[in-house]
Coordinates of C-alpha atoms and ligand atoms in Angstrom, one line a residue:
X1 CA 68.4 131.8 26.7
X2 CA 68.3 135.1 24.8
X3 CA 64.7 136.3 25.1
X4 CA 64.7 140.2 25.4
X5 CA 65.7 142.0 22.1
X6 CA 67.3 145.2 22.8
X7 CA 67.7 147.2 19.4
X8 CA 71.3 149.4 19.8
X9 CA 71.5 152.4 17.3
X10 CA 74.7 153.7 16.3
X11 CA 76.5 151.0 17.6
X12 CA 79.7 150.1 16.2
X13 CA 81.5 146.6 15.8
X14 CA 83.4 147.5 18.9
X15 CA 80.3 148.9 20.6
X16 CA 78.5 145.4 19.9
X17 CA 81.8 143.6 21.5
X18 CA 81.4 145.2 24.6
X19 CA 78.0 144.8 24.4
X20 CA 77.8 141.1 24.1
X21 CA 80.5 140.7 27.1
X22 CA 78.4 142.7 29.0
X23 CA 74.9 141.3 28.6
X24 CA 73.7 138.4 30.7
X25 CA 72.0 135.2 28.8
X26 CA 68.6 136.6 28.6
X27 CA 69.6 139.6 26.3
X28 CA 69.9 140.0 23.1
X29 CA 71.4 143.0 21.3
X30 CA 70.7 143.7 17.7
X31 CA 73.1 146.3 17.0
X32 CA 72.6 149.0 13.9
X33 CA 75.8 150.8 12.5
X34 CA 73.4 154.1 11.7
X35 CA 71.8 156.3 13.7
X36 CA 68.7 156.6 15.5
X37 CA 66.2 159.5 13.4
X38 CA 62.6 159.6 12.4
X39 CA 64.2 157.7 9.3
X40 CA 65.7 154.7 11.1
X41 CA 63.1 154.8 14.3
X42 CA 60.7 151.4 12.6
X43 CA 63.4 149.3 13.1
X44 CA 62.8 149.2 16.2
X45 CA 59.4 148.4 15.7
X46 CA 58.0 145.8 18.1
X47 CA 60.7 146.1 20.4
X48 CA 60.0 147.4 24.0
X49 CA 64.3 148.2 25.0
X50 CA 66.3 150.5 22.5
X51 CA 69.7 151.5 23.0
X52 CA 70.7 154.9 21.4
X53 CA 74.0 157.1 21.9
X54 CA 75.6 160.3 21.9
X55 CA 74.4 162.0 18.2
X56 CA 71.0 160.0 17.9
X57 CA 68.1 161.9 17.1
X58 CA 65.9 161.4 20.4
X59 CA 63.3 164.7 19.1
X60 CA 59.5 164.3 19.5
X61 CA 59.2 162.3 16.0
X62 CA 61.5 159.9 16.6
X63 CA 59.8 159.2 20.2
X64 CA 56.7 158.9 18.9
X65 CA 57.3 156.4 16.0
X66 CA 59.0 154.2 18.8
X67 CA 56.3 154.4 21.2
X68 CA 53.9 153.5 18.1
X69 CA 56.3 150.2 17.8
X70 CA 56.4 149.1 21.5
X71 CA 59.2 151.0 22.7
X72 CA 59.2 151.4 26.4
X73 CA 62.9 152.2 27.4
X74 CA 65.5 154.0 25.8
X75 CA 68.8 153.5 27.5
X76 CA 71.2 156.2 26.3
X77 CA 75.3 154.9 26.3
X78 CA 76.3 158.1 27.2
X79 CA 75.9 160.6 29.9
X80 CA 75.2 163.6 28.2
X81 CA 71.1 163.9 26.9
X82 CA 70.8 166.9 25.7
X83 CA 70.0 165.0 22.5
X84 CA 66.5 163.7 23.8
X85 CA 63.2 165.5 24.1
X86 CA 63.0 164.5 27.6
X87 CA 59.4 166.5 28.4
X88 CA 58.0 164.1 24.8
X89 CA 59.4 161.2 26.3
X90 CA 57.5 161.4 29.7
X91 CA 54.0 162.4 28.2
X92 CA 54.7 159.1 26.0
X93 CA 55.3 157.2 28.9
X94 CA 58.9 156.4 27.7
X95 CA 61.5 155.7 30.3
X96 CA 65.3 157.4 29.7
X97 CA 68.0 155.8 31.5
X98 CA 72.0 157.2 30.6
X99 CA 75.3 156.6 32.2
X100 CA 76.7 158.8 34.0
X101 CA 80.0 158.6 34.6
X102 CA 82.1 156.2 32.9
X103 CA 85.3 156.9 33.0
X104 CA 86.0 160.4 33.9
X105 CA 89.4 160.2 34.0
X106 CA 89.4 159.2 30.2
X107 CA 88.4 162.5 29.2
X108 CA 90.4 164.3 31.6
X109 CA 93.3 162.7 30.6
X110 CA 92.5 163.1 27.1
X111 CA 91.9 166.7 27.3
X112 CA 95.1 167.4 29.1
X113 CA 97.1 165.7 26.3
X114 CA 95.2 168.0 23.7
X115 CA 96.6 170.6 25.4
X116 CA 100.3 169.3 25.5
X117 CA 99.9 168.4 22.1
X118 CA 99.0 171.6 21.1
X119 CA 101.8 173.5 23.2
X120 CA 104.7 171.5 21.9
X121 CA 103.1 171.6 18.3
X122 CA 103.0 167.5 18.2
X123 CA 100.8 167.0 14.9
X124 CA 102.9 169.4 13.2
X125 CA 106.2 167.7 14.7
X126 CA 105.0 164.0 13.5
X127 CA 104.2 165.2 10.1
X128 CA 107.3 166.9 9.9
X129 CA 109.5 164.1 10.3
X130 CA 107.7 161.7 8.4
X131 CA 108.9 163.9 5.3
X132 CA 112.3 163.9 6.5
X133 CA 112.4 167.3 8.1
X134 CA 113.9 167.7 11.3
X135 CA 114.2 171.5 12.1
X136 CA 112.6 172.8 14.5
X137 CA 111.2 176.0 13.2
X138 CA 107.8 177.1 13.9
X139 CA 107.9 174.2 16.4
X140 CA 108.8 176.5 19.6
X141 CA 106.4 175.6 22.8
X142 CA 105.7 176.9 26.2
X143 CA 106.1 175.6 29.8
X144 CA 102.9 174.4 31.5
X145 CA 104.6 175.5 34.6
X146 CA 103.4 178.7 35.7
X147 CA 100.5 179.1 33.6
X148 CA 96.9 179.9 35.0
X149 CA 94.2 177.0 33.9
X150 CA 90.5 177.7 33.5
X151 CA 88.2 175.4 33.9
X152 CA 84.4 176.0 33.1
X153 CA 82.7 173.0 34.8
X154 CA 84.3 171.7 38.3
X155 CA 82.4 168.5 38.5
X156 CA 83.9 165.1 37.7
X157 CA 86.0 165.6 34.7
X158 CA 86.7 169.4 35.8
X159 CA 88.4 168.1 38.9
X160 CA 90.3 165.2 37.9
X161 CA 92.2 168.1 34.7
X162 CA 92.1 170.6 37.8
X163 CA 94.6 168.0 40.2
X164 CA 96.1 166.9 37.2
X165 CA 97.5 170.0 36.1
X166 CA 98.2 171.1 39.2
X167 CA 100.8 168.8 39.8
X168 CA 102.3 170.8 36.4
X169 CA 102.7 173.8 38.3
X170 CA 99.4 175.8 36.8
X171 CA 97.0 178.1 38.9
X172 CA 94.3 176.7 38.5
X173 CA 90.7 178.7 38.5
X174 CA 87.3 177.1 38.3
X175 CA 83.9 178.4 37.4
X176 CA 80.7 176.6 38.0
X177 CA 78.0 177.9 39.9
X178 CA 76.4 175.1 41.3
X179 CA 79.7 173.2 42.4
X180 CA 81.7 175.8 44.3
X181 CA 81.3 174.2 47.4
X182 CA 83.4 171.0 46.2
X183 CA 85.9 173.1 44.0
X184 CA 87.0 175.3 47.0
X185 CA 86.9 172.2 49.1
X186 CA 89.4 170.6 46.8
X187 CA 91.8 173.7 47.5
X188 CA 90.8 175.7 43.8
X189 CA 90.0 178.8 43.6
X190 CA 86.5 179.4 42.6
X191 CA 85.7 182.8 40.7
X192 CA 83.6 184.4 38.4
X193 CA 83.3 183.6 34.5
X194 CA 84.8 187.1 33.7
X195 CA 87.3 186.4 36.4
X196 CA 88.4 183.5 34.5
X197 CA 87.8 184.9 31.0
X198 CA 90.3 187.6 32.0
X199 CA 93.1 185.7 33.6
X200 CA 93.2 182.2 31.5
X201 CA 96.0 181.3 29.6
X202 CA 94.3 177.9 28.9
X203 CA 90.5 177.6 28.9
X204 CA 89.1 173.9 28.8
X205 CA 85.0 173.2 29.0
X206 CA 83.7 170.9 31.1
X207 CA 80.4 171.5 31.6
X208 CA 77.2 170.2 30.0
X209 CA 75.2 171.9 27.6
X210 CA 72.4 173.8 28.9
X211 CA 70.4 176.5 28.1
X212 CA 72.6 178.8 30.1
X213 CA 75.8 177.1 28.6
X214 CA 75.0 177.2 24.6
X215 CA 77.7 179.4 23.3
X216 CA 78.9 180.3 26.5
X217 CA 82.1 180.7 24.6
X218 CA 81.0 184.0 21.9
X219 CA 82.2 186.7 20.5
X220 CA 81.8 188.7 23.7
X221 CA 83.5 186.1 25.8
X222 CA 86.5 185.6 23.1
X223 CA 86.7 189.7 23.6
X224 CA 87.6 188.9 27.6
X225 CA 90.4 186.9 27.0
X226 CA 93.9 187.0 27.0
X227 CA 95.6 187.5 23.8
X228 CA 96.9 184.0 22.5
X229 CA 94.5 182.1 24.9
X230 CA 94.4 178.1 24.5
X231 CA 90.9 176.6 23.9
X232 CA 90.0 173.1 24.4
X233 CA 86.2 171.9 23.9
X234 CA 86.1 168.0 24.9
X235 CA 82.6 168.5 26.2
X236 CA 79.9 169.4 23.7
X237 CA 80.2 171.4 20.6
X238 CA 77.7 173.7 20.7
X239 CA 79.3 175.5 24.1
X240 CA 81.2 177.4 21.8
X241 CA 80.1 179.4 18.5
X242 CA 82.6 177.9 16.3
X243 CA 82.7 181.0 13.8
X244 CA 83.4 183.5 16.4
X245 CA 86.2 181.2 17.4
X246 CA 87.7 180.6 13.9
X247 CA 87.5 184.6 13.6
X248 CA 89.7 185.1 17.0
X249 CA 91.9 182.3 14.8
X250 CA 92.5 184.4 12.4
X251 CA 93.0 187.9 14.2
X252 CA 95.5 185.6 16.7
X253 CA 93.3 186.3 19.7
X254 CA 92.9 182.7 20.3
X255 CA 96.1 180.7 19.5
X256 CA 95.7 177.4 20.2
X257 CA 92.4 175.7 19.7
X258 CA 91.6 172.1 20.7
X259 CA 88.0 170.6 19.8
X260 CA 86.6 167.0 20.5
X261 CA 83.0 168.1 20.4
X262 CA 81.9 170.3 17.3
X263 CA 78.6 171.6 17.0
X264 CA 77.8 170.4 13.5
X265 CA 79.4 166.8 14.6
X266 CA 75.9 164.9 14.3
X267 CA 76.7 164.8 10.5
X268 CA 80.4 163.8 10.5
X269 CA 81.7 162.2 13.3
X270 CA 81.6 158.5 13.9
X271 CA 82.0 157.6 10.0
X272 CA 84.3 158.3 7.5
X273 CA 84.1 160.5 4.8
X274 CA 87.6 160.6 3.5
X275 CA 86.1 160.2 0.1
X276 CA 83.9 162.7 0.2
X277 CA 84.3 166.7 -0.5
X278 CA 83.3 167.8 2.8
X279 CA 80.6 170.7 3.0
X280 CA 80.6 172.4 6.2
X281 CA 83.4 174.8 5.4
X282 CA 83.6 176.1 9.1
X283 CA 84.9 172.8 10.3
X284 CA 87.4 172.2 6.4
X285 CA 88.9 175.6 7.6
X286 CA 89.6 174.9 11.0
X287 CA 91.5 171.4 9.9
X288 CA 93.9 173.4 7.6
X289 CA 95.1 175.9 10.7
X290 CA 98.3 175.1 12.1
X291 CA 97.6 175.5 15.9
X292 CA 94.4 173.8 15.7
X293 CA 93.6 170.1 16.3
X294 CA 90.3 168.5 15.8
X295 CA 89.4 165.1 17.4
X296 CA 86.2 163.3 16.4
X297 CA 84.8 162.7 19.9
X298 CA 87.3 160.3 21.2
X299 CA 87.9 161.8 24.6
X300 CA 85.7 159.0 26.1
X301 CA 87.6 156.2 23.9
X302 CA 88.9 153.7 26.3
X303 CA 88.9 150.0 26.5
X304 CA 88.1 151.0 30.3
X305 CA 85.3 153.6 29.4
X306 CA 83.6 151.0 27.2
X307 CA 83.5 148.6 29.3
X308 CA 82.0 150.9 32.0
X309 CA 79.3 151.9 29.4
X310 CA 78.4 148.7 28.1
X311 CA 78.0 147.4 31.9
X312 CA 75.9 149.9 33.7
X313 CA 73.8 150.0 30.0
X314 CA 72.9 145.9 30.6
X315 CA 72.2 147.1 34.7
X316 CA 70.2 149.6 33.4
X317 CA 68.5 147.3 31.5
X318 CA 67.9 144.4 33.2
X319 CA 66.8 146.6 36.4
X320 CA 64.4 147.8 34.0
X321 CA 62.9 144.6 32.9
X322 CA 63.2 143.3 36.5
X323 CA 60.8 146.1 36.9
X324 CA 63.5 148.1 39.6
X325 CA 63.8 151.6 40.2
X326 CA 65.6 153.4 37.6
X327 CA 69.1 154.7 39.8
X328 CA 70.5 156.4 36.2
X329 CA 66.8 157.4 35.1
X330 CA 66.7 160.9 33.4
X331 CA 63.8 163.0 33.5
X332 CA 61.8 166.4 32.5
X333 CA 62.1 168.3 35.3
Ligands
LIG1 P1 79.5 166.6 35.9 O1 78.0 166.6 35.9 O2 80.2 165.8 36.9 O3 80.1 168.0 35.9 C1 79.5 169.1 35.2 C2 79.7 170.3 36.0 O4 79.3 171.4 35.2 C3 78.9 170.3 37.3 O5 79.7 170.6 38.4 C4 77.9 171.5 37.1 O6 77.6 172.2 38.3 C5 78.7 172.4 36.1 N1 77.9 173.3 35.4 C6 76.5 173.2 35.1 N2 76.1 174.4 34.5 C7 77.2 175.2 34.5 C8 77.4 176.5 34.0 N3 76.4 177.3 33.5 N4 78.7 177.0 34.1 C9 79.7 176.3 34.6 N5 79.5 175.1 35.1 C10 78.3 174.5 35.0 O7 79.9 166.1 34.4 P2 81.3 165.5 33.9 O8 81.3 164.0 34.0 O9 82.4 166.3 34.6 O10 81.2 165.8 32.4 C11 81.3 167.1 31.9 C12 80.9 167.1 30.4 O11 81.9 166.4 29.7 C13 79.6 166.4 30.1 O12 78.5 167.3 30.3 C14 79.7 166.0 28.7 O13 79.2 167.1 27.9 C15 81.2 166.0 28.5 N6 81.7 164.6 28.1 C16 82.4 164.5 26.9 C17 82.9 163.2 26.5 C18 83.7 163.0 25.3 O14 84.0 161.9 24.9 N7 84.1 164.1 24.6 C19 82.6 162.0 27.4 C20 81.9 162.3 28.6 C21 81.5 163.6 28.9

């Protein structure tokens, strides 16, 4: 029998089908297509488990208007929680639970085949022939073999591009400062940002956003780089400062640009708004470049990923209402 309500924000049809495999007899998901905000937060009044994901709103309003309503757990479908006020969410007594890791290898993947995509000018090349037009000029690529790879963020998803493309033929360098141990244990070369800045011919984030991380990619940074460097962002948008990107876009600096993650995302992705006249001119200006291909966070998108998600989301769950210790709990530190 279905006796625990969970409310699920931003949860899409194919969210809720995972969902509903995944959840044992006692629970019941009520699943919203809209996101979680100060705006949306009553409707989970009187409900003690709410589900939220990547873009929700988790500041200190929304937390308090769910604790008002009964709201006792919030289990986050993504890894990433740099969304929630995590120090408001302890002092209301709120418990954050994530998942960690659900398919790493479905980003990695993903961000190697921006990268390919990008190098042998793919979009363009699709387009092309749809119309008819089979010439190849403008279409010229570059080997993979050879090139030097920077990766900023060796952990899960920095790793698994890292042995990837090394079986390409790239160098590979990594920089993370709290994982070096693990990188150089894996056989990569562990340097210094600048390091890595300076010898890159692809740069790919992989990192999480921190307070040391926000626009780790600026206008300084850009200026370390080699000219015609690759950029791929399949971690979180605000890593890089998109406008000193798009500048480097338009002097040639950068040549290639990738992005999964954009920093003004919250208000686009997940819906669409092909009907609309878009707003945000940063992101409509980016879009008409060439050697630039924007994805709406899909890197995670995998029938395997989801599955993973909506699994360790019920286990977090149910270990929760089974009054368990939290094993994916986040906290204020
Ligand atoms: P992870 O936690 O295994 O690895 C992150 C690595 O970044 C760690 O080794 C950590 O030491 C390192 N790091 C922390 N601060 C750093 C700094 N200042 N400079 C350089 N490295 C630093 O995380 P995982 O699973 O590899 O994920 C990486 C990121 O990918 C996540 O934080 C998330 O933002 C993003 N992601 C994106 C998805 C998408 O669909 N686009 C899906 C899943 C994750």
């Amino acid at each position: 029998m279905s006796n625990i309500r969970v409310s699920a924000f931003s949860a899409k049809s194919y969210d809720e089908a995972f969902l509903t495999q995944a959840a044992s007899s006692e629970l019941c998901f009520c699943c919203y297509n809209l996101p979680l905000s100060p705006m949306s937060a009553s409707m989970a009044n009187g409900v003690e488990i709410v589900s939220a994901f990547v873009n929700d709103d988790l500041s200190q309003d929304t937390l308090e208007i769910l604790h008002k309503g009964g709201t006792r757990l919030i289990a986050l479908r993504c890894a990433g929680y740099n969304q929630v006020d995590l120090q408001a969410a302890k002092e209301l007594g709120i418990a954050i639970t994530n998942v960690p890791a659900y398919s790493p290898y479905a980003v990695a993947e993903y961000a190697i085949s921006m990268m390919l995509a990008l190098s042998r000018k793919l979009p363009r090349a699709y387009n092309r022939v749809r119309d008819g037009n089979f010439s190849l000029d403008g279409l010229l690529g570059f080997d993979f073999y050879g090139k030097t790879v920077g990766l900023i963020g060796g952990g899960k998803i920095g790793r698994l591009v890292a042995e990837r493309l090394k079986a390409f033929g790239c160098t590979i360098v990594i920089y993370d400062p709290y994982n070096t141990e693990a990188v150089t244990d894996m056989g990569f070369e562990s340097v210094s940002l600048d390091t890595l800045l300076a010898q890159s011919d692809i740069i790919s984030l992989h990192c999480p956003l921190t307070d040391d991380t926000r626009y780790i990619i600026d206008e300084d940074a850009i200026a370390k780089m080699k000219q015609g460097v690759m950029l791929i962002n399949t971690s979180r948008g605000a890593l890089m400062d998109t406008k000193a990107v798009l500048s480097a876009l338009k002097k040639h600096k950068v040549a290639y640009l990738g992005l999964d993650v954009y920093e003004q995302e919250g208000s686009l992705f997940f819906e669409d708004h092909s009907s609309e006249i878009i707003q945000d001119d940063v992101i409509q200006r980016l879009i008409t470049m060439p050697n630039v291909l924007v994805t709406g966070h899909q890197a995670y998108f995998t029938k395997q990923a989801l599955m993973h998600i909506s699994e360790t989301t019920v286990t977090n769950i149910l270990d929760f209402v089974a009054g368990k210790k939290l094993i994916n709990r986040v906290e204020a530190r």
